[in-house]
Short mmCIF file of C-alpha atoms and ligand atoms in Angstrom, two decimals:
data_model
loop_
_atom_site.label_atom_id
_atom_site.label_comp_id
_atom_site.label_asym_id
_atom_site.label_seq_id
_atom_site.Cartn_x
_atom_site.Cartn_y
_atom_site.Cartn_z
CA MET A 1 -18.46 -19.73 -0.16
CA GLN A 2 -15.18 -19.81 -2.01
CA HIS A 3 -12.47 -21.62 -0.10
CA MET A 4 -8.92 -22.72 -0.73
CA ASP A 5 -7.32 -25.84 0.58
CA GLY A 6 -4.03 -27.63 0.68
CA THR A 7 -1.63 -24.70 0.91
CA ILE A 8 1.51 -24.48 3.00
CA PHE A 9 2.37 -20.94 4.07
CA VAL A 10 6.01 -20.33 4.82
CA ILE A 11 6.39 -17.03 6.65
CA MET A 12 9.97 -15.81 6.60
CA GLY A 13 10.37 -13.33 9.44
CA VAL A 14 7.55 -14.87 11.49
CA THR A 15 8.62 -13.20 14.76
CA GLY A 16 8.52 -9.73 13.17
CA ASP A 17 5.96 -7.02 13.53
CA LEU A 18 4.03 -7.64 10.33
CA ALA A 19 3.62 -11.38 10.89
CA THR A 20 2.54 -10.77 14.49
CA ARG A 21 0.10 -7.95 13.83
CA LYS A 22 -1.24 -8.80 10.39
CA LEU A 23 -0.33 -12.13 8.79
CA ILE A 24 -1.19 -14.55 11.60
CA PRO A 25 -4.41 -12.61 12.44
CA ALA A 26 -5.34 -12.70 8.72
CA LEU A 27 -4.85 -16.49 8.62
CA HIS A 28 -6.99 -16.75 11.75
CA GLU A 29 -9.80 -14.81 10.05
CA LEU A 30 -9.56 -16.82 6.82
CA LEU A 31 -9.81 -20.07 8.81
CA LYS A 32 -12.62 -18.70 10.99
CA ASP A 33 -14.67 -17.59 7.98
CA GLY A 34 -14.08 -20.91 6.22
CA HIS A 35 -12.21 -19.38 3.26
CA LEU A 36 -9.30 -21.56 4.25
CA GLN A 37 -9.90 -25.03 5.60
CA LYS A 38 -6.82 -27.19 5.28
CA CYS A 39 -3.42 -25.58 5.47
CA ALA A 40 -0.09 -25.77 7.24
CA ILE A 41 2.12 -22.93 8.40
CA ILE A 42 5.88 -22.92 8.72
CA GLY A 43 7.33 -19.93 10.50
CA VAL A 44 10.99 -19.11 9.98
CA ALA A 45 13.06 -16.53 11.87
CA ASN A 46 16.56 -16.25 13.22
CA ASP A 47 15.42 -16.44 16.82
CA GLN A 48 16.28 -19.55 18.80
CA THR A 49 14.30 -18.41 21.84
CA ALA A 50 10.89 -18.06 20.18
CA THR A 51 8.40 -20.93 20.34
CA ILE A 52 5.10 -21.67 18.63
CA ASP A 53 3.29 -20.62 21.81
CA SER A 54 5.18 -17.34 22.18
CA ILE A 55 4.55 -16.46 18.51
CA LEU A 56 0.83 -17.23 18.66
CA GLU A 57 0.38 -15.60 22.06
CA LYS A 58 1.87 -12.33 20.78
CA SER A 59 -0.37 -12.40 17.72
CA LYS A 60 -3.52 -13.16 19.69
CA SER A 61 -3.79 -9.59 20.95
CA PHE A 62 -4.06 -8.36 17.34
CA ILE A 63 -6.94 -10.68 16.48
CA PRO A 64 -10.20 -8.76 16.95
CA GLU A 65 -12.20 -11.75 18.22
CA PRO A 66 -9.86 -14.68 18.86
CA ASN A 67 -11.60 -18.01 18.53
CA SER A 68 -10.10 -20.76 20.66
CA ASP A 69 -10.97 -23.57 18.18
CA VAL A 70 -9.33 -21.66 15.35
CA LEU A 71 -6.27 -20.88 17.48
CA GLN A 72 -5.98 -24.57 18.33
CA LYS A 73 -6.30 -25.43 14.64
CA ILE A 74 -3.43 -23.03 13.86
CA ARG A 75 -1.31 -24.50 16.66
CA ASP A 76 -1.93 -28.02 15.26
CA VAL A 77 -0.61 -27.13 11.81
CA PHE A 78 2.15 -24.69 12.83
CA VAL A 79 5.84 -25.55 12.71
CA TYR A 80 8.51 -23.13 13.87
CA GLN A 81 11.88 -23.52 12.22
CA PRO A 82 14.53 -21.09 13.45
CA PHE A 83 17.55 -20.46 11.21
CA ASP A 84 19.72 -17.72 9.82
CA PHE A 85 18.50 -16.69 6.34
CA ASN A 86 22.05 -17.00 5.01
CA ASP A 87 22.56 -20.54 6.31
CA GLN A 88 22.10 -23.14 3.54
CA SER A 89 21.59 -26.00 6.01
CA GLY A 90 18.48 -24.25 7.34
CA TYR A 91 16.91 -24.42 3.87
CA GLN A 92 17.71 -28.16 3.64
CA LYS A 93 15.78 -28.69 6.88
CA LEU A 94 12.96 -26.52 5.58
CA LYS A 95 12.76 -28.71 2.47
CA VAL A 96 12.39 -31.84 4.59
CA THR A 97 9.71 -30.18 6.75
CA LEU A 98 7.75 -29.10 3.67
CA GLU A 99 7.85 -32.61 2.20
CA ASN A 100 6.88 -34.22 5.50
CA LEU A 101 3.92 -31.88 5.98
CA GLU A 102 2.77 -32.41 2.43
CA SER A 103 2.79 -36.16 2.80
CA GLN A 104 1.24 -36.01 6.30
CA PHE A 105 -1.68 -33.80 5.11
CA GLY A 106 -1.90 -35.13 1.54
CA PHE A 107 -1.18 -31.71 -0.04
CA SER A 108 -0.07 -31.52 -3.62
CA GLY A 109 2.66 -28.88 -3.43
CA GLN A 110 0.95 -25.47 -3.39
CA ARG A 111 3.46 -23.45 -1.38
CA ILE A 112 3.28 -19.78 -0.56
CA PHE A 113 6.45 -18.11 0.67
CA TYR A 114 5.80 -14.78 2.35
CA LEU A 115 8.95 -12.70 2.83
CA SER A 116 8.19 -10.40 5.70
CA VAL A 117 11.80 -9.29 6.02
CA MET A 118 13.94 -6.30 5.06
CA PRO A 119 14.45 -6.00 1.28
CA ASP A 120 18.18 -6.74 1.63
CA TYR A 121 17.12 -10.34 2.25
CA PHE A 122 14.79 -10.69 -0.77
CA ALA A 123 17.43 -11.82 -3.25
CA PRO A 124 19.46 -14.08 -0.90
CA ILE A 125 16.39 -15.85 0.52
CA THR A 126 14.89 -16.38 -2.94
CA GLN A 127 18.18 -17.73 -4.27
CA ASN A 128 18.69 -19.99 -1.25
CA LEU A 129 15.20 -21.45 -1.67
CA ALA A 130 16.08 -22.28 -5.26
CA LEU A 131 19.53 -23.65 -4.39
CA ALA A 132 17.96 -26.01 -1.84
CA GLY A 133 15.58 -27.27 -4.54
CA ILE A 134 12.53 -25.99 -2.62
CA ILE A 135 11.21 -23.96 -5.54
CA LYS A 136 11.56 -24.13 -9.29
CA LYS A 137 10.61 -21.65 -11.98
CA GLY A 138 7.04 -22.36 -13.09
CA ASP A 139 6.21 -24.85 -10.30
CA ASN A 140 3.24 -24.64 -7.94
CA SER A 141 4.84 -22.17 -5.52
CA ARG A 142 4.20 -18.46 -5.16
CA ILE A 143 6.31 -15.89 -3.43
CA ALA A 144 5.17 -12.67 -1.78
CA TYR A 145 7.51 -9.77 -0.99
CA GLU A 146 6.36 -7.28 1.60
CA LYS A 147 7.13 -3.63 0.91
CA PRO A 148 9.45 -1.76 0.73
CA PHE A 149 10.74 -3.38 -2.43
CA GLY A 150 14.26 -1.96 -2.39
CA HIS A 151 15.60 1.41 -1.41
CA ASN A 152 15.85 3.18 -4.77
CA LEU A 153 15.59 2.39 -8.47
CA ALA A 154 18.98 0.67 -8.66
CA SER A 155 18.28 -1.68 -5.73
CA ALA A 156 14.75 -2.48 -6.97
CA LYS A 157 16.14 -3.38 -10.40
CA SER A 158 18.75 -5.59 -8.88
CA ILE A 159 16.17 -7.43 -6.71
CA ASN A 160 13.90 -7.85 -9.73
CA LYS A 161 16.77 -9.31 -11.72
CA ALA A 162 17.72 -11.73 -8.95
CA ILE A 163 14.18 -13.00 -8.32
CA HIS A 164 13.40 -13.29 -12.02
CA SER A 165 16.29 -15.72 -12.33
CA VAL A 166 14.44 -18.02 -9.91
CA PHE A 167 10.73 -17.28 -10.39
CA ASP A 168 8.46 -16.50 -13.27
CA GLU A 169 6.70 -13.09 -12.87
CA SER A 170 3.39 -15.01 -12.70
CA GLN A 171 4.56 -16.52 -9.38
CA ILE A 172 5.62 -13.20 -7.84
CA TYR A 173 3.35 -11.12 -5.57
CA ARG A 174 4.82 -7.73 -4.56
CA VAL A 175 2.62 -6.68 -1.67
CA ASP A 176 1.28 -3.18 -1.13
CA HIS A 177 -1.38 -3.58 1.55
CA PHE A 178 -3.22 -0.48 0.30
CA LEU A 179 -4.30 -2.51 -2.73
CA GLY A 180 -6.14 -4.85 -0.36
CA LYS A 181 -8.19 -2.03 1.19
CA GLU A 182 -11.85 -2.06 0.24
CA LEU A 183 -12.00 1.57 -0.83
CA VAL A 184 -8.85 1.31 -2.92
CA ASP A 185 -10.23 -1.79 -4.58
CA ASN A 186 -13.28 0.34 -5.33
CA ILE A 187 -11.46 3.07 -7.28
CA ALA A 188 -11.20 1.38 -10.66
CA LEU A 189 -14.73 -0.04 -10.41
CA VAL A 190 -16.23 3.34 -9.58
CA ARG A 191 -14.26 5.08 -12.29
CA PHE A 192 -15.12 2.66 -15.05
CA THR A 193 -18.67 1.65 -14.22
CA ASN A 194 -20.18 5.12 -13.79
CA LEU A 195 -20.75 6.61 -17.18
CA PHE A 196 -21.30 10.15 -15.88
CA LEU A 197 -17.70 10.30 -14.58
CA GLN A 198 -16.06 9.24 -17.79
CA PRO A 199 -16.33 12.39 -19.94
CA LEU A 200 -15.27 14.51 -16.94
CA TRP A 201 -12.13 12.54 -16.03
CA ASN A 202 -9.51 14.69 -17.75
CA HIS A 203 -7.79 18.09 -17.84
CA GLN A 204 -10.77 19.79 -19.45
CA TYR A 205 -12.91 19.36 -16.32
CA ILE A 206 -10.53 18.54 -13.46
CA ASP A 207 -8.70 21.38 -11.76
CA ASN A 208 -6.42 19.44 -9.42
CA ILE A 209 -6.16 16.15 -7.53
CA GLN A 210 -4.95 15.84 -3.96
CA ILE A 211 -3.95 12.58 -2.26
CA PHE A 212 -3.41 12.52 1.50
CA LEU A 213 -1.88 9.95 3.80
CA ASN A 214 -1.80 12.01 6.99
CA GLU A 215 -0.92 10.04 10.11
CA GLU A 216 -1.34 10.98 13.73
CA ILE A 217 1.10 8.31 14.91
CA ASP A 218 4.87 8.72 15.11
CA ILE A 219 7.39 6.23 13.76
CA ASN A 220 6.18 3.65 16.28
CA HIS A 221 9.53 2.31 17.63
CA ARG A 222 10.81 1.68 14.11
CA GLY A 223 13.62 4.27 14.31
CA ALA A 224 16.36 2.17 12.71
CA PHE A 225 14.19 1.28 9.72
CA TYR A 226 12.49 4.62 9.34
CA ASP A 227 15.63 6.72 9.52
CA ARG A 228 17.00 4.81 6.52
CA TYR A 229 13.77 5.23 4.57
CA GLY A 230 11.80 8.36 5.38
CA ALA A 231 8.32 9.27 4.19
CA LEU A 232 9.07 9.28 0.46
CA ARG A 233 10.40 5.72 0.47
CA ASP A 234 8.10 4.41 3.22
CA VAL A 235 4.69 5.41 1.87
CA VAL A 236 4.91 7.61 -1.23
CA GLN A 237 6.84 5.17 -3.45
CA ASN A 238 4.22 2.50 -2.88
CA HIS A 239 0.86 3.39 -1.31
CA MET A 240 0.48 6.94 -2.61
CA LEU A 241 1.78 6.32 -6.12
CA GLN A 242 -0.49 3.29 -6.39
CA LEU A 243 -3.45 5.50 -5.48
CA LEU A 244 -2.34 8.03 -8.07
CA ALA A 245 -1.97 5.29 -10.69
CA LEU A 246 -5.49 3.97 -10.06
CA ILE A 247 -6.93 7.47 -10.29
CA ALA A 248 -4.98 8.52 -13.36
CA MET A 249 -4.59 5.35 -15.46
CA GLU A 250 -6.25 5.02 -18.86
CA PRO A 251 -9.21 2.59 -18.95
CA PRO A 252 -7.66 -0.89 -18.93
CA LYS A 253 -8.87 -3.27 -21.65
CA ALA A 254 -10.23 -5.45 -18.83
CA LEU A 255 -10.18 -5.20 -15.05
CA ASP A 256 -7.81 -8.11 -14.67
CA GLY A 257 -4.26 -8.41 -13.35
CA GLN A 258 -2.48 -7.98 -16.64
CA HIS A 259 -4.50 -5.07 -18.01
CA ILE A 260 -4.81 -3.07 -14.77
CA ARG A 261 -1.07 -3.36 -14.29
CA ASP A 262 -0.37 -2.42 -17.91
CA ALA A 263 -2.46 0.73 -17.42
CA LYS A 264 -0.88 1.66 -14.05
CA SER A 265 2.61 1.11 -15.37
CA ALA A 266 1.93 3.28 -18.43
CA VAL A 267 0.71 6.24 -16.39
CA LEU A 268 3.48 5.99 -13.77
CA GLN A 269 5.96 6.30 -16.60
CA CYS A 270 4.54 9.74 -17.47
CA VAL A 271 4.78 11.22 -13.95
CA LYS A 272 7.14 14.17 -13.48
CA VAL A 273 8.15 15.69 -10.14
CA GLU A 274 7.69 19.46 -10.18
CA ASP A 275 8.26 20.44 -6.57
CA VAL A 276 8.82 18.84 -3.17
CA ILE A 277 8.51 19.93 0.47
CA LYS A 278 10.21 17.84 3.12
CA GLY A 279 9.56 18.15 6.85
CA GLN A 280 10.59 16.48 10.08
CA TYR A 281 8.55 16.51 13.27
CA ALA A 282 10.04 18.23 16.29
CA GLY A 283 11.66 15.62 18.52
CA TYR A 284 12.19 13.03 15.78
CA ARG A 285 15.98 13.10 16.25
CA THR A 286 15.65 11.93 19.83
CA GLU A 287 13.60 8.85 18.92
CA SER A 288 15.35 5.54 19.64
CA GLY A 289 17.32 4.24 16.63
CA VAL A 290 17.38 7.65 14.91
CA ASN A 291 20.62 9.48 14.12
CA PRO A 292 20.73 12.63 16.33
CA ASN A 293 21.68 14.67 13.22
CA SER A 294 19.19 12.93 10.95
CA THR A 295 17.90 14.74 7.86
CA THR A 296 15.35 12.02 7.12
CA GLU A 297 11.92 13.43 6.24
CA THR A 298 8.90 12.36 8.27
CA PHE A 299 6.73 14.55 6.06
CA ALA A 300 6.62 15.01 2.30
CA ALA A 301 4.45 16.98 -0.09
CA LEU A 302 4.87 16.64 -3.82
CA ARG A 303 3.53 18.53 -6.78
CA LEU A 304 3.48 16.13 -9.71
CA SER A 305 2.37 16.41 -13.30
CA ILE A 306 1.41 13.69 -15.72
CA GLU A 307 2.60 14.24 -19.22
CA ASN A 308 -0.07 12.68 -21.37
CA ASP A 309 -3.16 13.86 -23.29
CA ARG A 310 -5.56 13.25 -20.43
CA TRP A 311 -3.73 15.05 -17.63
CA THR A 312 -1.67 17.79 -19.18
CA GLY A 313 -1.86 20.89 -16.95
CA VAL A 314 -3.54 19.12 -13.99
CA PRO A 315 -1.40 19.25 -10.84
CA PHE A 316 -1.42 16.23 -8.54
CA TYR A 317 -0.56 17.09 -4.92
CA LEU A 318 0.51 14.27 -2.61
CA LYS A 319 0.89 14.97 1.08
CA THR A 320 1.89 12.62 3.90
CA GLY A 321 3.46 12.86 7.32
CA LYS A 322 3.81 11.35 10.76
CA CYS A 323 2.59 13.14 13.91
CA LEU A 324 0.09 15.27 12.01
CA ARG A 325 -3.18 16.54 13.43
CA ALA A 326 -5.35 13.57 12.53
CA LYS A 327 -5.34 10.39 10.48
CA ASN A 328 -6.72 11.06 7.05
CA THR A 329 -6.14 8.92 3.99
CA SER A 330 -8.23 10.28 1.18
CA ILE A 331 -8.29 11.45 -2.41
CA HIS A 332 -9.90 14.75 -3.40
CA ILE A 333 -10.74 15.45 -7.01
CA THR A 334 -11.56 19.10 -7.55
CA PHE A 335 -13.47 19.94 -10.70
CA LYS A 336 -13.20 23.26 -12.52
CA SER A 337 -15.85 25.88 -11.80
CA ALA A 338 -19.04 25.83 -13.80
CA GLN A 339 -19.86 28.89 -15.89
CA CYS A 340 -21.02 31.98 -14.03
CA MET A 341 -24.77 32.29 -14.60
CA VAL A 342 -27.48 33.60 -12.30
CA SER A 343 -26.41 32.19 -8.96
CA THR A 344 -24.56 33.71 -6.04
CA PRO A 345 -21.68 33.27 -5.60
CA CYS A 346 -20.55 33.55 -9.17
CA PRO A 347 -18.79 31.48 -10.42
CA PRO A 348 -20.34 28.72 -8.31
CA PRO A 349 -18.18 26.70 -5.88
CA GLN A 350 -16.17 23.93 -7.48
CA ASN A 351 -17.49 20.39 -7.23
CA HIS A 352 -15.43 17.82 -5.40
CA LEU A 353 -15.37 14.05 -5.46
CA ILE A 354 -13.83 12.68 -2.27
CA ILE A 355 -12.74 9.10 -1.77
CA ASN A 356 -12.27 8.43 1.93
CA ILE A 357 -10.01 5.49 2.57
CA ASP A 358 -9.17 5.79 6.30
CA PRO A 359 -10.44 6.21 8.95
CA ALA A 360 -13.76 6.89 7.18
CA HIS A 361 -14.57 4.58 4.29
CA GLY A 362 -16.74 5.93 1.53
CA PHE A 363 -17.33 8.56 -1.10
CA ALA A 364 -18.71 12.05 -1.09
CA LEU A 365 -19.68 14.11 -4.08
CA GLU A 366 -20.02 17.79 -3.30
CA ILE A 367 -22.54 19.43 -5.56
CA ASN A 368 -24.16 22.85 -5.45
CA ALA A 369 -27.77 23.21 -4.40
CA LYS A 370 -30.08 26.14 -3.86
CA VAL A 371 -30.32 27.57 -0.38
CA SER A 372 -33.93 27.71 0.76
CA GLY A 373 -35.67 31.06 0.20
CA TYR A 374 -36.26 33.48 -2.63
CA SER A 375 -32.68 34.25 -3.70
CA ASN A 376 -30.42 32.44 -6.15
CA GLN A 377 -27.99 31.71 -3.38
CA ILE A 378 -26.30 28.29 -3.73
CA ALA A 379 -24.19 26.25 -1.32
CA PRO A 380 -22.18 23.06 -1.66
CA VAL A 381 -23.88 19.95 -0.24
CA PRO A 382 -22.30 16.52 0.12
CA MET A 383 -23.91 13.41 -1.32
CA THR A 384 -22.29 10.74 0.81
CA PHE A 385 -21.90 7.02 0.65
CA CYS A 386 -20.67 5.37 3.82
CA HIS A 387 -19.17 2.02 2.94
CA SER A 388 -19.34 0.51 6.42
CA LYS A 389 -23.12 0.99 6.52
CA LEU A 390 -23.53 -1.06 3.35
CA CYS A 391 -20.84 -3.64 4.18
CA PRO A 392 -20.20 -3.64 7.94
CA ASN A 393 -17.89 -6.69 7.95
CA SER A 394 -15.37 -6.01 5.23
CA PRO A 395 -12.25 -8.17 5.38
CA GLU A 396 -8.93 -6.66 6.46
CA ALA A 397 -6.46 -5.84 3.67
CA TYR A 398 -4.13 -8.73 4.48
CA GLU A 399 -6.96 -11.28 4.46
CA THR A 400 -7.95 -10.19 0.98
CA LEU A 401 -4.35 -10.24 -0.20
CA LEU A 402 -3.56 -13.70 1.21
CA PHE A 403 -6.74 -15.03 -0.34
CA ASP A 404 -5.78 -13.49 -3.71
CA ILE A 405 -2.35 -15.13 -3.55
CA MET A 406 -4.00 -18.50 -2.89
CA LYS A 407 -6.34 -17.93 -5.87
CA GLY A 408 -3.45 -16.82 -8.06
CA ASP A 409 -5.05 -13.42 -8.72
CA GLN A 410 -2.29 -10.85 -9.23
CA SER A 411 -4.47 -7.79 -9.89
CA ALA A 412 -3.88 -6.32 -6.41
CA PHE A 413 -0.12 -6.84 -6.54
CA VAL A 414 2.53 -4.65 -8.07
CA ARG A 415 4.41 -5.72 -11.20
CA PHE A 416 8.17 -5.23 -11.62
CA ASP A 417 7.79 -2.35 -14.10
CA GLU A 418 5.37 -0.40 -11.85
CA ILE A 419 7.84 -0.75 -8.97
CA GLU A 420 10.68 0.53 -11.12
CA HIS A 421 8.72 3.53 -12.47
CA SER A 422 7.69 4.44 -8.92
CA TRP A 423 11.25 4.32 -7.66
CA ALA A 424 12.34 6.53 -10.56
CA ILE A 425 9.79 9.12 -9.32
CA ILE A 426 11.11 8.88 -5.74
CA ASP A 427 14.72 9.16 -6.89
CA ALA A 428 13.72 12.31 -8.81
CA ALA A 429 11.96 13.69 -5.70
CA HIS A 430 15.09 13.09 -3.62
CA ALA A 431 17.16 14.84 -6.26
CA GLN A 432 15.13 18.06 -5.75
CA HIS A 433 16.82 20.44 -3.28
CA PRO A 434 19.18 17.68 -2.02
CA GLU A 435 21.10 20.10 0.19
CA THR A 436 18.03 21.60 1.90
CA PRO A 437 17.33 19.93 5.26
CA PRO A 438 13.70 19.12 6.06
CA THR A 439 11.74 21.89 7.79
CA ILE A 440 10.89 21.12 11.40
CA TYR A 441 7.14 21.09 12.11
CA GLU A 442 5.25 20.82 15.36
CA LYS A 443 3.63 17.55 16.35
CA GLY A 444 -0.12 17.75 15.90
CA SER A 445 0.13 20.41 13.17
CA GLN A 446 -0.74 20.07 9.48
CA GLY A 447 2.96 20.05 8.49
CA PRO A 448 5.59 22.68 7.60
CA ASP A 449 4.70 26.30 6.82
CA GLU A 450 5.79 25.93 3.19
CA LEU A 451 2.36 24.35 2.60
CA LYS A 452 0.81 27.82 2.81
CA ILE A 453 3.40 29.21 0.43
CA TRP A 454 2.53 26.50 -2.09
CA ALA A 455 -1.17 27.26 -1.83
CA GLU A 456 -0.46 30.89 -2.78
CA LYS A 457 2.23 30.16 -5.32
CA TYR A 458 0.23 27.50 -7.16
CA ASN A 459 -3.17 29.04 -6.43
CA PHE A 460 -5.09 26.18 -4.86
CA VAL A 461 -6.65 25.23 -1.52
CA TRP A 462 -5.44 22.27 0.54
CA ARG A 463 -8.45 20.07 1.07
CA ASP A 464 -7.39 18.23 4.23
C1 BG6 B 501 3.13 1.22 6.13
C2 BG6 B 501 4.21 2.18 6.57
O1 BG6 B 501 3.44 0.65 4.90
O2 BG6 B 501 1.89 1.93 6.02
C3 BG6 B 501 3.84 2.85 7.87
O3 BG6 B 501 5.44 1.48 6.71
C4 BG6 B 501 2.48 3.49 7.78
O4 BG6 B 501 4.82 3.81 8.24
C5 BG6 B 501 1.44 2.51 7.24
O5 BG6 B 501 2.10 3.91 9.07
C6 BG6 B 501 0.11 3.17 6.95
O6 BG6 B 501 -0.82 2.17 6.63
P1 BG6 B 501 -2.30 2.20 7.19
O7 BG6 B 501 -2.98 1.04 6.57
O8 BG6 B 501 -2.18 2.12 8.69
O9 BG6 B 501 -2.84 3.53 6.77
#
């Protein structure tokens, strides 16, 4: 079993939602499974009332099977250091704590800083860590930035510039938790290790590609954050464009961090926004923290094109929203119809390759097969692979990602140029119909009525 030792995790924003629900539970799992044996954790937040016990107690309910020995182990190596992220003296104390822990445990300086804070803090925290002499360009420390990375292209560029003055890109881990999901991790491997897919993966054989991130949940008490962001910035800029990049990128020279990211960056640069639908669920404006006149979209559908030899003429439809009928994160690749020969119907139904990410995990390939009897009647049948049957105990996305940061593997993290190309796409989407307010849609529906108009106008069938 591969395991990593001697790391100090510094979680900035330790009392926040992500640390509570995901990061501390992920550390628990890594310790429980033995992937992590010796570590220390320093939690930082601007909350004088929190304590180690209150932080761990809150997190415990998000750990699927809390183990009391592991929880005790975490408590033994956990230090809580409350300070304001703009207060230099707090960083001086942090430096002393880091040095004391390293000498107490005999660690040799591998430090991981995880910034689970709003992006406005990314540059100041990074610069304050450097000013206090806690980190130096090219040293043994790594820094992870939780999404969203900025608010638009200009802010992302300015954060990149600020953090590059302190860190080398090889030390920077821009987190997109979708890249830690098993089925997302599978996309490039499936694409490039199955020979039969390779000649078909282009505009000659693919009719359209649809990517869904439909959510049943609402904004989950995050009104103040969400109203500033909206669906395009919250999930399209990152999760959905990363899925598109993995599906559409050219074969990388190797499946390693540098080459995968070169290939994703190159394809994101060729994406053009053709059309956008924005929606807002009924009742959104009365959610706590939301402006009563808000025009923030809780739903977005995009029609994108990719201007390169492989994808010319193939529309990519992305659709996401809160309060939709059911959770469904999936990718549907629809192939063109085969030639009309002797079968009924003629032409035969199109084949589909479906990658189910959540809540189902797996693949399905819909092929045509003969219906029993004497006719030439055919019908689509799914050939399905259910991932959880093969691998019932897959790690959670954040476990995989934390482990990758410890190993120094950047392949599941987003490089500065990918981030900037993605924001350019989102800025272009916002620039479409800027004066048109989002259409109100009913909770529990599939989204605004314009979806039907698109299906007719662009002559395709929504697959969700
Ligand atoms: C987060 C968004 O990044 O992704 C949330 O901020 C969204 O609004 C979530 O609900 C979806 O992720 P998952 O893994 O639950 O599908």
